[in-house]
Coordinates of C-alpha atoms and ligand atoms in Angstrom, one line a residue:
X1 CA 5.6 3.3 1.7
X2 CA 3.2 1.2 3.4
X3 CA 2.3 2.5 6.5
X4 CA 1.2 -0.8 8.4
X5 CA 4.2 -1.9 8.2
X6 CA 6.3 0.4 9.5
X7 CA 7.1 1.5 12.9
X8 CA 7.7 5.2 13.4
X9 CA 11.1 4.9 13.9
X10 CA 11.0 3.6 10.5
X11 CA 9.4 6.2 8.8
X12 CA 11.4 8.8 9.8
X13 CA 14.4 6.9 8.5
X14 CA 12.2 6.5 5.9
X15 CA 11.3 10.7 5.7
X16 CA 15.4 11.3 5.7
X17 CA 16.0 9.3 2.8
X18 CA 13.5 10.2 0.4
X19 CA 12.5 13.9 1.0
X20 CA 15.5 15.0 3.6
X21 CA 12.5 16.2 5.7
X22 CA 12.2 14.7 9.7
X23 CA 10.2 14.3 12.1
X24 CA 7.6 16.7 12.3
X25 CA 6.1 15.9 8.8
X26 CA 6.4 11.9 9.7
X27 CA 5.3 12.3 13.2
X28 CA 2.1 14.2 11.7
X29 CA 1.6 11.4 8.9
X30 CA 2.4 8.5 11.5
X31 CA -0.4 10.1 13.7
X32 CA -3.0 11.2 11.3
X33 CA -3.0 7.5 9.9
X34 CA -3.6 5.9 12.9
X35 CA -6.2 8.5 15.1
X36 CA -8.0 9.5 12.2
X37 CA -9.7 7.4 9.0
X38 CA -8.3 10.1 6.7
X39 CA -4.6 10.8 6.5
X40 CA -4.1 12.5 3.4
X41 CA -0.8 14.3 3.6
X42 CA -2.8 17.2 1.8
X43 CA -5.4 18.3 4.1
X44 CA -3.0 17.9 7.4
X45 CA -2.0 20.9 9.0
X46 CA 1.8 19.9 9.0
X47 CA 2.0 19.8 5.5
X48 CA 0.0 23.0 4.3
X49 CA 3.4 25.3 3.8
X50 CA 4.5 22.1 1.5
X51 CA 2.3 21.1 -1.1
X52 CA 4.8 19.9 -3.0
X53 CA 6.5 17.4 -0.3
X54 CA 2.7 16.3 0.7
X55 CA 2.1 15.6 -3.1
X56 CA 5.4 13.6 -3.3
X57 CA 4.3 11.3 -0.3
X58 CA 0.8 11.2 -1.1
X59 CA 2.3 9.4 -4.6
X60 CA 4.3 7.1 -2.7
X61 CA 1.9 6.2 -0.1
X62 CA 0.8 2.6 -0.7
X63 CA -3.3 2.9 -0.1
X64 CA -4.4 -0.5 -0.8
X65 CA -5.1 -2.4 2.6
X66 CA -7.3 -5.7 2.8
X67 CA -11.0 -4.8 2.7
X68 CA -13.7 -5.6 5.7
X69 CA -16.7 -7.7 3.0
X70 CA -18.6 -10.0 5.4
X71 CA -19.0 -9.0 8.8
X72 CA -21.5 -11.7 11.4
X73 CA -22.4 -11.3 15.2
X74 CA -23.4 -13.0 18.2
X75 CA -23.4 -13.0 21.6
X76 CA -21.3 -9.9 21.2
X77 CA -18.7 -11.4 19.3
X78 CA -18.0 -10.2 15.4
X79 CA -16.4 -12.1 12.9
X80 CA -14.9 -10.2 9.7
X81 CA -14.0 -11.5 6.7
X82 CA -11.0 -9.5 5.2
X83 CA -10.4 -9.7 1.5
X84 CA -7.0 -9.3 0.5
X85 CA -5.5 -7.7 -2.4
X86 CA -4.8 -10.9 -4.4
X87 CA -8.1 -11.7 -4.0
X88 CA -7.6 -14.4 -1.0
X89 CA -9.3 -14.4 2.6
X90 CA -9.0 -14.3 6.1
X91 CA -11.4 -14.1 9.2
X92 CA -10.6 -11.7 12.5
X93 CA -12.9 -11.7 15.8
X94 CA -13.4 -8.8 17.8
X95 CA -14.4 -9.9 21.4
X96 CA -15.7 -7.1 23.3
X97 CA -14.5 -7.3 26.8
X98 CA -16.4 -5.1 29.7
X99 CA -14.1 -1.6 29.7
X100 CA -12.1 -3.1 26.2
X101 CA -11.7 -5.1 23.1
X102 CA -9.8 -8.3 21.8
X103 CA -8.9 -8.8 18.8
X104 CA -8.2 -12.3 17.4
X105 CA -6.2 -11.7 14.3
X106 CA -5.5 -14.2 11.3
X107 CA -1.4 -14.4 10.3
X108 CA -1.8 -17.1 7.9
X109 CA -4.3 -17.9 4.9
X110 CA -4.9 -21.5 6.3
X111 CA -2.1 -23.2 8.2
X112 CA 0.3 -25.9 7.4
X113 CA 0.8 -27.4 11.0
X114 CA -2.6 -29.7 10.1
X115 CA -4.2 -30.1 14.0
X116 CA -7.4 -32.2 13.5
X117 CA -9.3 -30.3 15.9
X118 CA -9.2 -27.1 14.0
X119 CA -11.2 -26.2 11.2
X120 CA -8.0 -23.7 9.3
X121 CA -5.5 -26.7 9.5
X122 CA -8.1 -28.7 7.0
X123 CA -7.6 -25.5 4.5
X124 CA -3.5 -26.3 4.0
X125 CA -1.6 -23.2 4.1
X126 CA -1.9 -20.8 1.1
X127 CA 0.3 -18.7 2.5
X128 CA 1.5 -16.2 5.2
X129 CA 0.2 -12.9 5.6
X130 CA 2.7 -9.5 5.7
X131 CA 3.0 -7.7 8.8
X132 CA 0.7 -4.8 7.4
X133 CA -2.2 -7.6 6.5
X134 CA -1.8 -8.6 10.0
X135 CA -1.7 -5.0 11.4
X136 CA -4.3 -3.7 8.7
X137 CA -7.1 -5.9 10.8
X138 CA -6.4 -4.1 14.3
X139 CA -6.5 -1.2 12.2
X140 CA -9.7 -1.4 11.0
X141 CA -11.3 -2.8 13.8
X142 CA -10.1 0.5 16.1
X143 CA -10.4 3.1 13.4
X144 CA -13.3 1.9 10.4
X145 CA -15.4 0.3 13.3
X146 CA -14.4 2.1 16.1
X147 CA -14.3 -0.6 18.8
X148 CA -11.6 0.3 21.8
X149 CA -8.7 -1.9 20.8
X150 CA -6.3 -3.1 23.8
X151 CA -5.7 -6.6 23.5
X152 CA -4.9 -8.3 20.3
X153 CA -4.3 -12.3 19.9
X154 CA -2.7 -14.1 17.5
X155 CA -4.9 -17.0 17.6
X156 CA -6.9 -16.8 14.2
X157 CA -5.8 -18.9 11.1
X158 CA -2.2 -19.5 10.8
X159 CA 0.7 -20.2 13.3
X160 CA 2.4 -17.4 14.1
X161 CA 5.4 -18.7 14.9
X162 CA 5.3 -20.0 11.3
X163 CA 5.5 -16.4 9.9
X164 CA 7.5 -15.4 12.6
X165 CA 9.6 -12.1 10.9
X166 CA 6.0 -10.9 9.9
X167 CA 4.4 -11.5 13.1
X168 CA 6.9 -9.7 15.0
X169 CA 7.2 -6.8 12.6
X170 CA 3.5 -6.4 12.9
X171 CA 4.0 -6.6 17.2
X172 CA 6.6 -4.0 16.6
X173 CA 4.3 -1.6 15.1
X174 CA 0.8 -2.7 16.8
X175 CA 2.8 -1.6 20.0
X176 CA 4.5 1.9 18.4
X177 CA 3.2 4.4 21.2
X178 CA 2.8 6.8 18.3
X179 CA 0.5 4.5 16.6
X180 CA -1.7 1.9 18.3
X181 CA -0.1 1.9 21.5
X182 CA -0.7 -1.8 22.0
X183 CA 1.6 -2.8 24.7
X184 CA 3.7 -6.0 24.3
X185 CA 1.8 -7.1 27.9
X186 CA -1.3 -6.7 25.8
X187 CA -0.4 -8.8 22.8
X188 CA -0.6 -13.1 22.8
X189 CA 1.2 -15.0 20.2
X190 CA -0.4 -18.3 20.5
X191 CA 1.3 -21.7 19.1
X192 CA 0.9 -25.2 18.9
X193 CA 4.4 -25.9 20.0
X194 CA 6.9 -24.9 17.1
X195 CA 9.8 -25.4 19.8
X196 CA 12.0 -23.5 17.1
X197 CA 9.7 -20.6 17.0
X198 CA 9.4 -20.6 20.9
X199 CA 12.9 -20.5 21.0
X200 CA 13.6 -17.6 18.2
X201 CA 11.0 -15.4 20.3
X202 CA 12.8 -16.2 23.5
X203 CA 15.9 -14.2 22.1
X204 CA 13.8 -11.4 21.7
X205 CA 13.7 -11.3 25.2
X206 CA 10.3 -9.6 25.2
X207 CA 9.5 -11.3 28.5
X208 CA 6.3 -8.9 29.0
X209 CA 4.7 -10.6 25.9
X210 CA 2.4 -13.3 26.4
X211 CA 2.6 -16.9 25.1
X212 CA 0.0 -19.5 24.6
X213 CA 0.3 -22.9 23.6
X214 CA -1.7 -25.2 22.3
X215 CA -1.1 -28.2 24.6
X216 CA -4.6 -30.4 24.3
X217 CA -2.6 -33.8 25.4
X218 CA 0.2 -34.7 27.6
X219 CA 0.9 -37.7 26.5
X220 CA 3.2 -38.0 23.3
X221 CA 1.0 -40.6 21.3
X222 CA -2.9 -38.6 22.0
X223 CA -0.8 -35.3 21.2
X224 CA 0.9 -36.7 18.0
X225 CA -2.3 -38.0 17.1
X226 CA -4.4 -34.5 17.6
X227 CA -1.2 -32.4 16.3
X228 CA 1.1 -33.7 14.1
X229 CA 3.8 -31.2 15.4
X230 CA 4.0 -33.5 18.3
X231 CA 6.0 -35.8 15.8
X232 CA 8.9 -32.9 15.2
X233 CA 8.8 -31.3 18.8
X234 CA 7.5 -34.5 21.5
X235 CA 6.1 -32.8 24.9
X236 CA 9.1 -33.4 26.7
X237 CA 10.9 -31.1 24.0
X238 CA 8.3 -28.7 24.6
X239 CA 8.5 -28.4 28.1
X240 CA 12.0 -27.5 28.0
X241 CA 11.6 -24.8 26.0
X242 CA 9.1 -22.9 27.8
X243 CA 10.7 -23.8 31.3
X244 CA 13.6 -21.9 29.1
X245 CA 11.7 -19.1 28.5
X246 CA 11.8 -15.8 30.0
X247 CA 9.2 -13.9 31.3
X248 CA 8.9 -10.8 33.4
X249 CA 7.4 -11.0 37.3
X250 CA 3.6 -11.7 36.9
X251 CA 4.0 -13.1 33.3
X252 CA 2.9 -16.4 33.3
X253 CA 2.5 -18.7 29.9
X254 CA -0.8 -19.8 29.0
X255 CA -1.9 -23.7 28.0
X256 CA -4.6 -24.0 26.3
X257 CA -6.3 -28.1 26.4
X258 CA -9.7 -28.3 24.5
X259 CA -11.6 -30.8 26.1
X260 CA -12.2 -33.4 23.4
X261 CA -15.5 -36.0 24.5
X262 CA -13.9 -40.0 24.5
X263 CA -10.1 -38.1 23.3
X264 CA -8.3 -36.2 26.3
X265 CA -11.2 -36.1 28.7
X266 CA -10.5 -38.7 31.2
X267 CA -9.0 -37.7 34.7
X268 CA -6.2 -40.0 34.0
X269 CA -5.4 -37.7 30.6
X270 CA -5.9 -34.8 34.3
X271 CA -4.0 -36.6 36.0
X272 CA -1.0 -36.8 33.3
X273 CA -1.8 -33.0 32.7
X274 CA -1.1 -31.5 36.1
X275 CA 2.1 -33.9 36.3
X276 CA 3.6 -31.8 33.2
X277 CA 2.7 -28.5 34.4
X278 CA 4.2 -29.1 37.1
X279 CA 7.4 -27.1 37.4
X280 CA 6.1 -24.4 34.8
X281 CA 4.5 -21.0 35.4
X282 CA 1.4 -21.7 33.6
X283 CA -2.1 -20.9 33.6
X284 CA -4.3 -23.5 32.2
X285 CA -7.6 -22.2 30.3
X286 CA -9.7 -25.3 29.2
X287 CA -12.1 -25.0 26.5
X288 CA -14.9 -27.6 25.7
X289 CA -14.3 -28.7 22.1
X290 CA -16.8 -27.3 19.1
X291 CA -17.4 -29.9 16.8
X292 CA -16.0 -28.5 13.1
X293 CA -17.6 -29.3 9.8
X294 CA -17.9 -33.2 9.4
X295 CA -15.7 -33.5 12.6
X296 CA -14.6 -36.8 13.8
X297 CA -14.7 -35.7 17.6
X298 CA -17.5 -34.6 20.0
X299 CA -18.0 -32.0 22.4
X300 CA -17.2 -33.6 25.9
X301 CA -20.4 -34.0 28.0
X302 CA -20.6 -31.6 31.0
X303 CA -20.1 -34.5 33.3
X304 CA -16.9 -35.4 31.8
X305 CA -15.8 -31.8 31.6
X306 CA -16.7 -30.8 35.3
X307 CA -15.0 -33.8 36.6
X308 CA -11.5 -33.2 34.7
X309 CA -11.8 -29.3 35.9
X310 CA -12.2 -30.9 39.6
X311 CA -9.1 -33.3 38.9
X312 CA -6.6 -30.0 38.0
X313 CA -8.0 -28.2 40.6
X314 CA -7.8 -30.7 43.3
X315 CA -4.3 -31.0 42.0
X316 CA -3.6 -27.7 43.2
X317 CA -3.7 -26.3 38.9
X318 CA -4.3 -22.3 38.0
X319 CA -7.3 -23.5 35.6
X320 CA -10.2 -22.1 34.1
X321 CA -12.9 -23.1 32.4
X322 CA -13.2 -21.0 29.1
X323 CA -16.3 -20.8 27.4
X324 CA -15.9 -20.3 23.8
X325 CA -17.8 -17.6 22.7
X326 CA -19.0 -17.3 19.3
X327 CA -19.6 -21.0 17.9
X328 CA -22.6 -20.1 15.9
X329 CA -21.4 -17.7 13.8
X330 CA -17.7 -20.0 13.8
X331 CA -16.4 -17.4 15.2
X332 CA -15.0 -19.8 18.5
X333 CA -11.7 -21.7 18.5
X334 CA -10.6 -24.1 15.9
X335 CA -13.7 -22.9 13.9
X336 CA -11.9 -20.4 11.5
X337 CA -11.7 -20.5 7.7
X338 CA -15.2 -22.3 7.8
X339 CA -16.5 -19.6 5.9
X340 CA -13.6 -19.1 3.1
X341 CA -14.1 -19.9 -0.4
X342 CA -10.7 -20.4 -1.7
Ligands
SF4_401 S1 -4.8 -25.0 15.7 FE1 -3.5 -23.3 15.0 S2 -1.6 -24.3 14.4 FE2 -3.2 -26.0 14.5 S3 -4.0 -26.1 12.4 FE3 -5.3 -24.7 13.5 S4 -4.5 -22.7 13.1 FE4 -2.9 -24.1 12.5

């Protein structure tokens, strides 16, 4: 039994089955290993009249999780570098926020979608991470470093939505009230536009989860060009789907466009922006592009940048101007996997 991976619900089924015992040893367990550091079965209280039963699950506990070894700051923002047990890597950024903290987990070793702005799509995909490698990193970011969790993003390495059963195993239990008690509000899957993905999560109908999308173009040939999933699903495609989706009163999607100098900065590429948001309850965070390793693109010059901002927001756009924290330990967006020696 792994217990990042399961929900509580889970592991009491999973308490039945094996031992014939319920709920108050699991609920103990379930608790224990995610409010303390230590959850040996042993030294809780619940199991002290059954030594035997806390041997039994001690044995079938799985205890390997993937292991904090490089951890950078700056500017308040932490990068970790998690070693997993196969001996691969990923990076998580903790983001401290005034009263909270963010988490920016990884769901993929690499990424297969290949978007030339970002430094894990150069990597390829090695593969996906399980939904306990995922949850393993909120994990020990709340309980090993004790930051205040309440947000967690799924904009690290990978595309979620290209591990998708994973991904939404590891929402299910990062939002288990008996465990981390991450609300679904809380939690932002982030993707560059895998319509079939978007889709697949719009079943769920989770409408209190929060969706971000790489946009970055809106026009199909700049787009294509940035991210080749523009090929598969074209912006039109796109569109549909999230004017499809459903989200509860309040919940509104999130675009992200990183401001590329000479690419997408001109107020025309504005212009063409604001004309596809139209019509879709968005909020649009720009983000001035950080130049990756041997990038072929430059940061857009403040001039350019303040008068595209002007542009949305004389066109009536919800839009913000994100600073990316972060970008000299590559910590910031697109900047991920910089570090990894595969
Ligand atoms: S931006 Fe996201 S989807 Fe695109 S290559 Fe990077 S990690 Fe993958």
């Amino acid at each position: 039994m792994n217990l990042l991976e399961l929900t509580y619900a889970q592991l009491l089924a999973q308490f039945q089955r094996r031992y014939a015992r319920g709920a108050f040893h699991a609920a103990a367990l379930y608790r224990a290993f995610y409010t303390q550091t230590d959850c040996d079965p042993a030294r809780l209280q619940a199991f002290a009249a059954s030594p035997e039963l806390a041997q039994r699950v001690r044995d079938d506990l799985e205890t390997q999780r993937p292991r904090i070894v490089d951890r950078r700051s700056q500017e308040d923002v932490t990068k970790l570098l998690f070693r997993l047990a196969d001996g691969l890597a990923v990076e998580t950024v903790v983001v401290p926020m005034t009263h909270h903290t963010t988490v920016c987990v990884s769901c993929q070793v690499g990424c297969a979608m290949g978007c030339r702005l970002c430094e894990t799509g150069r990597m390829g995909l090695r593969r996906s991470l399980t939904a306990s490698e995922i949850v393993a990193q909120v994990h020990a970011v709340k309980l090993d470093l004790g930051f205040p969790v309440r947000n967690v993003v799924f904009m690290g390495m990978g595309e979620p939505l290209d591990n998708f059963d994973a991904v939404i195993q590891a929402i299910r239990v990062l939002e288990d009230q008996r465990g981390l008690s991450i609300a679904k509000r809380r939690i932002t899957v982030s993707t560059c536009g895998r319509v079939d993905g978007i889709r697949r999560l719009a079943a769920l109908d989770w409408p209190q989860l929060k969706l971000a999308v790489s946009l970055n173009a809106a026009d199909d040939e700049t787009r294509a060009f940035l991210m080749p999933i523009n090929r598969r699903f074209d912006l039109a495609t796109l569109k549909q789907a999230l004017q499809d989706y459903p989200l509860a009163r309040g919940n509104v999607l999130l675009m992200e466009y990183v401001v590329i100098g000479g690419v997408n900065d001109r107020v025309a590429d504005a212009q063409r922006l604001a004309t596809y948001l139209a019509g879709l309850p968005a909020r649009l965070n720009l983000i001035a592009y950080n130049p990756r390793r041997e990038s072929p693109f430059a940061a857009p010059s403040p001039e350019s940048l303040q008068r595209f901002h002007q542009a949305l927001v004389e066109r009536k756009i919800f839009v913000r101007l994100r600073r990316s924290k972060g970008a000299g330990i590559r910590a910031a967006c697109g900047q991920l996997g910089a570090a990894i020696n595969l």
